[in-house]
């Protein structure tokens, strides 16, 4: 049994004013060919198939085209909701997609057995059981209690999520016993596990007040397919608990890690291997750092390129340059590049003196401005730190809604 694990597609994303439609279309074509070439038995998308709750029409079209093509390949598809996905949007076609060999789990079910899916292999026989657990919102598993402190709420939420995992896993064990077959149990999730490395594009509007989920709280599943973190990585150094990462770079700081999907291969109910398949780059992107002379030298290397490259340029200089944007534009003239992000690098001394250096507001993101305001707030104890974290989460939610409104 071969399970392909992918996540965080973010169909419909606009990246600094640029559509990712062509990249996503190319990725879907590549993925369909990969499913065919590697004889994949089933595909799991572990959340954030869309970038917003109201995705543009072309994103829905890509989604539907992929599902139809997967059905033609006779390969089961399991789609879990992420924090960016709308439960209503995914559920509106859930019943119809079930006829196309696609299982959509948009929210936890009160009957945990409904989240246990029997997935057939290419021979049409039961090949695996999937504990299909999507992004879990606090309201899905908790009831508000009067007088709870922030710490109490955090602890209660972590315990409720862990309990839900155990309940679904127990339902899977019951199903396995009923079938009387040696089937692997695969769990899913869309959350932040403790100790993982995030990226700028991960908007942390998860999980109420829960900072991270302990790996020890996951059930004893044979493989755990996670989404939400855009860099591929192990959890707690465990081979079987994995983030596959996003298939395309959703921010410039993701360029340091290769994009991939993961293939988990099983023999009966034993995990044999987890193998990455590297995803090709469908849009050239690069980060250039240095002073103006170094940047000019780096830009000269693009002269021979035949495809356009999206750039992030970070200028490292102690001097305030009022015409920085103009200088960079002149250096890029007639080159096959487009500068999507231009910023000044700042060391600790410059950060402390940022008010004296007359920064240009357009060089700062809303989050940069907001973080500078938060830095002025006193943090003398854990309660105050938790309060700032909640404010950050609320601000990230507002920014995401504003961005969604601009792109609709």
PDB file of N, CA, C and O in Angstrom, residues 2 33 46 58 89 93 101 104 118 125 169 189 212 235 237 282 298 306 315 320 337 349 352 363 380 386:
ATOM      1  N   UNK A   2       0.669   2.148  -0.968  1.00  0.00           N
ATOM      2  CA  UNK A   2       1.425   3.393  -1.041  1.00  0.00           C
ATOM      3  C   UNK A   2       0.468   4.578  -0.869  1.00  0.00           C
ATOM      4  O   UNK A   2      -0.476   4.742  -1.635  1.00  0.00           O
ATOM      5  N   UNK A  33       0.636  12.917 -12.710  1.00  0.00           N
ATOM      6  CA  UNK A  33       1.624  12.053 -13.371  1.00  0.00           C
ATOM      7  C   UNK A  33       2.410  11.238 -12.342  1.00  0.00           C
ATOM      8  O   UNK A  33       2.733  10.062 -12.571  1.00  0.00           O
ATOM      9  N   UNK A  46      -3.517  17.059   3.588  1.00  0.00           N
ATOM     10  CA  UNK A  46      -3.678  17.299   5.029  1.00  0.00           C
ATOM     11  C   UNK A  46      -3.957  18.769   5.345  1.00  0.00           C
ATOM     12  O   UNK A  46      -3.273  19.392   6.161  1.00  0.00           O
ATOM     13  N   UNK A  58     -11.259  30.289 -10.294  1.00  0.00           N
ATOM     14  CA  UNK A  58     -10.236  29.467 -10.934  1.00  0.00           C
ATOM     15  C   UNK A  58      -9.655  28.450  -9.953  1.00  0.00           C
ATOM     16  O   UNK A  58      -9.251  27.341 -10.339  1.00  0.00           O
ATOM     17  N   UNK A  89     -17.683  25.705   2.645  1.00  0.00           N
ATOM     18  CA  UNK A  89     -17.261  25.583   1.246  1.00  0.00           C
ATOM     19  C   UNK A  89     -16.899  24.145   0.907  1.00  0.00           C
ATOM     20  O   UNK A  89     -17.290  23.626  -0.146  1.00  0.00           O
ATOM     21  N   UNK A  93     -19.899  20.409  -1.501  1.00  0.00           N
ATOM     22  CA  UNK A  93     -19.789  19.411  -2.567  1.00  0.00           C
ATOM     23  C   UNK A  93     -19.381  18.036  -2.032  1.00  0.00           C
ATOM     24  O   UNK A  93     -19.101  17.124  -2.815  1.00  0.00           O
ATOM     25  N   UNK A 101     -15.021   8.968  -5.570  1.00  0.00           N
ATOM     26  CA  UNK A 101     -13.964   8.309  -4.800  1.00  0.00           C
ATOM     27  C   UNK A 101     -13.137   9.305  -3.981  1.00  0.00           C
ATOM     28  O   UNK A 101     -11.946   9.100  -3.750  1.00  0.00           O
ATOM     29  N   UNK A 104     -14.162  13.876   1.864  1.00  0.00           N
ATOM     30  CA  UNK A 104     -13.899  15.217   2.378  1.00  0.00           C
ATOM     31  C   UNK A 104     -14.293  15.261   3.853  1.00  0.00           C
ATOM     32  O   UNK A 104     -15.440  14.993   4.207  1.00  0.00           O
ATOM     33  N   UNK A 118     -12.047   3.517   5.452  1.00  0.00           N
ATOM     34  CA  UNK A 118     -11.385   2.336   4.906  1.00  0.00           C
ATOM     35  C   UNK A 118     -10.990   2.653   3.468  1.00  0.00           C
ATOM     36  O   UNK A 118     -11.844   2.935   2.627  1.00  0.00           O
ATOM     37  N   UNK A 125      -9.110  -3.819  -2.840  1.00  0.00           N
ATOM     38  CA  UNK A 125      -9.247  -4.470  -1.536  1.00  0.00           C
ATOM     39  C   UNK A 125      -8.869  -3.489  -0.425  1.00  0.00           C
ATOM     40  O   UNK A 125      -8.064  -2.580  -0.646  1.00  0.00           O
ATOM     41  N   UNK A 169      -8.822   7.137  17.080  1.00  0.00           N
ATOM     42  CA  UNK A 169      -7.896   6.005  16.955  1.00  0.00           C
ATOM     43  C   UNK A 169      -8.528   4.735  17.519  1.00  0.00           C
ATOM     44  O   UNK A 169      -8.396   3.647  16.932  1.00  0.00           O
ATOM     45  N   UNK A 189      -3.658  15.327  10.553  1.00  0.00           N
ATOM     46  CA  UNK A 189      -3.807  16.479  11.428  1.00  0.00           C
ATOM     47  C   UNK A 189      -3.395  17.751  10.728  1.00  0.00           C
ATOM     48  O   UNK A 189      -2.590  17.725   9.786  1.00  0.00           O
ATOM     49  N   UNK A 212       1.266  24.849  20.826  1.00  0.00           N
ATOM     50  CA  UNK A 212       1.761  23.696  20.095  1.00  0.00           C
ATOM     51  C   UNK A 212       1.239  22.419  20.713  1.00  0.00           C
ATOM     52  O   UNK A 212       0.882  22.369  21.890  1.00  0.00           O
ATOM     53  N   UNK A 235       8.659  15.198  13.183  1.00  0.00           N
ATOM     54  CA  UNK A 235       8.177  15.661  14.479  1.00  0.00           C
ATOM     55  C   UNK A 235       8.786  14.757  15.544  1.00  0.00           C
ATOM     56  O   UNK A 235       8.649  13.529  15.478  1.00  0.00           O
ATOM     57  N   UNK A 237      11.702  13.835  15.966  1.00  0.00           N
ATOM     58  CA  UNK A 237      12.661  12.897  15.356  1.00  0.00           C
ATOM     59  C   UNK A 237      12.030  11.557  15.021  1.00  0.00           C
ATOM     60  O   UNK A 237      12.714  10.527  14.932  1.00  0.00           O
ATOM     61  N   UNK A 282       8.029  25.682 -10.261  1.00  0.00           N
ATOM     62  CA  UNK A 282       7.231  26.123 -11.401  1.00  0.00           C
ATOM     63  C   UNK A 282       7.292  27.637 -11.591  1.00  0.00           C
ATOM     64  O   UNK A 282       6.704  28.172 -12.522  1.00  0.00           O
ATOM     65  N   UNK A 298      25.121  40.357  -8.217  1.00  0.00           N
ATOM     66  CA  UNK A 298      24.200  39.223  -8.207  1.00  0.00           C
ATOM     67  C   UNK A 298      23.159  39.340  -9.317  1.00  0.00           C
ATOM     68  O   UNK A 298      22.805  38.350  -9.970  1.00  0.00           O
ATOM     69  N   UNK A 306      16.213  33.008 -19.335  1.00  0.00           N
ATOM     70  CA  UNK A 306      15.123  33.148 -20.302  1.00  0.00           C
ATOM     71  C   UNK A 306      13.749  33.192 -19.637  1.00  0.00           C
ATOM     72  O   UNK A 306      12.743  33.429 -20.300  1.00  0.00           O
ATOM     73  N   UNK A 315      18.755  44.940   1.311  1.00  0.00           N
ATOM     74  CA  UNK A 315      19.916  45.826   1.211  1.00  0.00           C
ATOM     75  C   UNK A 315      20.556  45.967   2.582  1.00  0.00           C
ATOM     76  O   UNK A 315      19.903  46.351   3.549  1.00  0.00           O
ATOM     77  N   UNK A 320      21.157  55.670   5.266  1.00  0.00           N
ATOM     78  CA  UNK A 320      19.775  55.802   4.827  1.00  0.00           C
ATOM     79  C   UNK A 320      19.769  56.312   3.387  1.00  0.00           C
ATOM     80  O   UNK A 320      20.342  57.357   3.086  1.00  0.00           O
ATOM     81  N   UNK A 337      13.734  39.950 -14.418  1.00  0.00           N
ATOM     82  CA  UNK A 337      13.434  39.824 -12.997  1.00  0.00           C
ATOM     83  C   UNK A 337      12.319  40.792 -12.635  1.00  0.00           C
ATOM     84  O   UNK A 337      12.087  41.788 -13.332  1.00  0.00           O
ATOM     85  N   UNK A 349      21.425  47.256  16.512  1.00  0.00           N
ATOM     86  CA  UNK A 349      21.565  48.687  16.759  1.00  0.00           C
ATOM     87  C   UNK A 349      20.595  49.482  15.898  1.00  0.00           C
ATOM     88  O   UNK A 349      19.962  50.436  16.365  1.00  0.00           O
ATOM     89  N   UNK A 352      17.028  49.375  17.234  1.00  0.00           N
ATOM     90  CA  UNK A 352      16.815  50.279  18.363  1.00  0.00           C
ATOM     91  C   UNK A 352      16.690  51.724  17.908  1.00  0.00           C
ATOM     92  O   UNK A 352      16.035  52.545  18.548  1.00  0.00           O
ATOM     93  N   UNK A 363       8.058  50.031   2.991  1.00  0.00           N
ATOM     94  CA  UNK A 363       9.003  48.930   3.124  1.00  0.00           C
ATOM     95  C   UNK A 363       8.618  47.983   4.258  1.00  0.00           C
ATOM     96  O   UNK A 363       9.196  46.920   4.390  1.00  0.00           O
ATOM     97  N   UNK A 380       6.047  41.344  31.937  1.00  0.00           N
ATOM     98  CA  UNK A 380       6.692  41.051  33.213  1.00  0.00           C
ATOM     99  C   UNK A 380       6.347  39.664  33.747  1.00  0.00           C
ATOM    100  O   UNK A 380       6.965  39.186  34.684  1.00  0.00           O
ATOM    101  N   UNK A 386       1.014  35.746  27.385  1.00  0.00           N
ATOM    102  CA  UNK A 386      -0.125  35.072  26.761  1.00  0.00           C
ATOM    103  C   UNK A 386      -1.088  36.084  26.151  1.00  0.00           C
ATOM    104  O   UNK A 386      -1.648  35.855  25.075  1.00  0.00           O
TER     105      UNK A 386
END
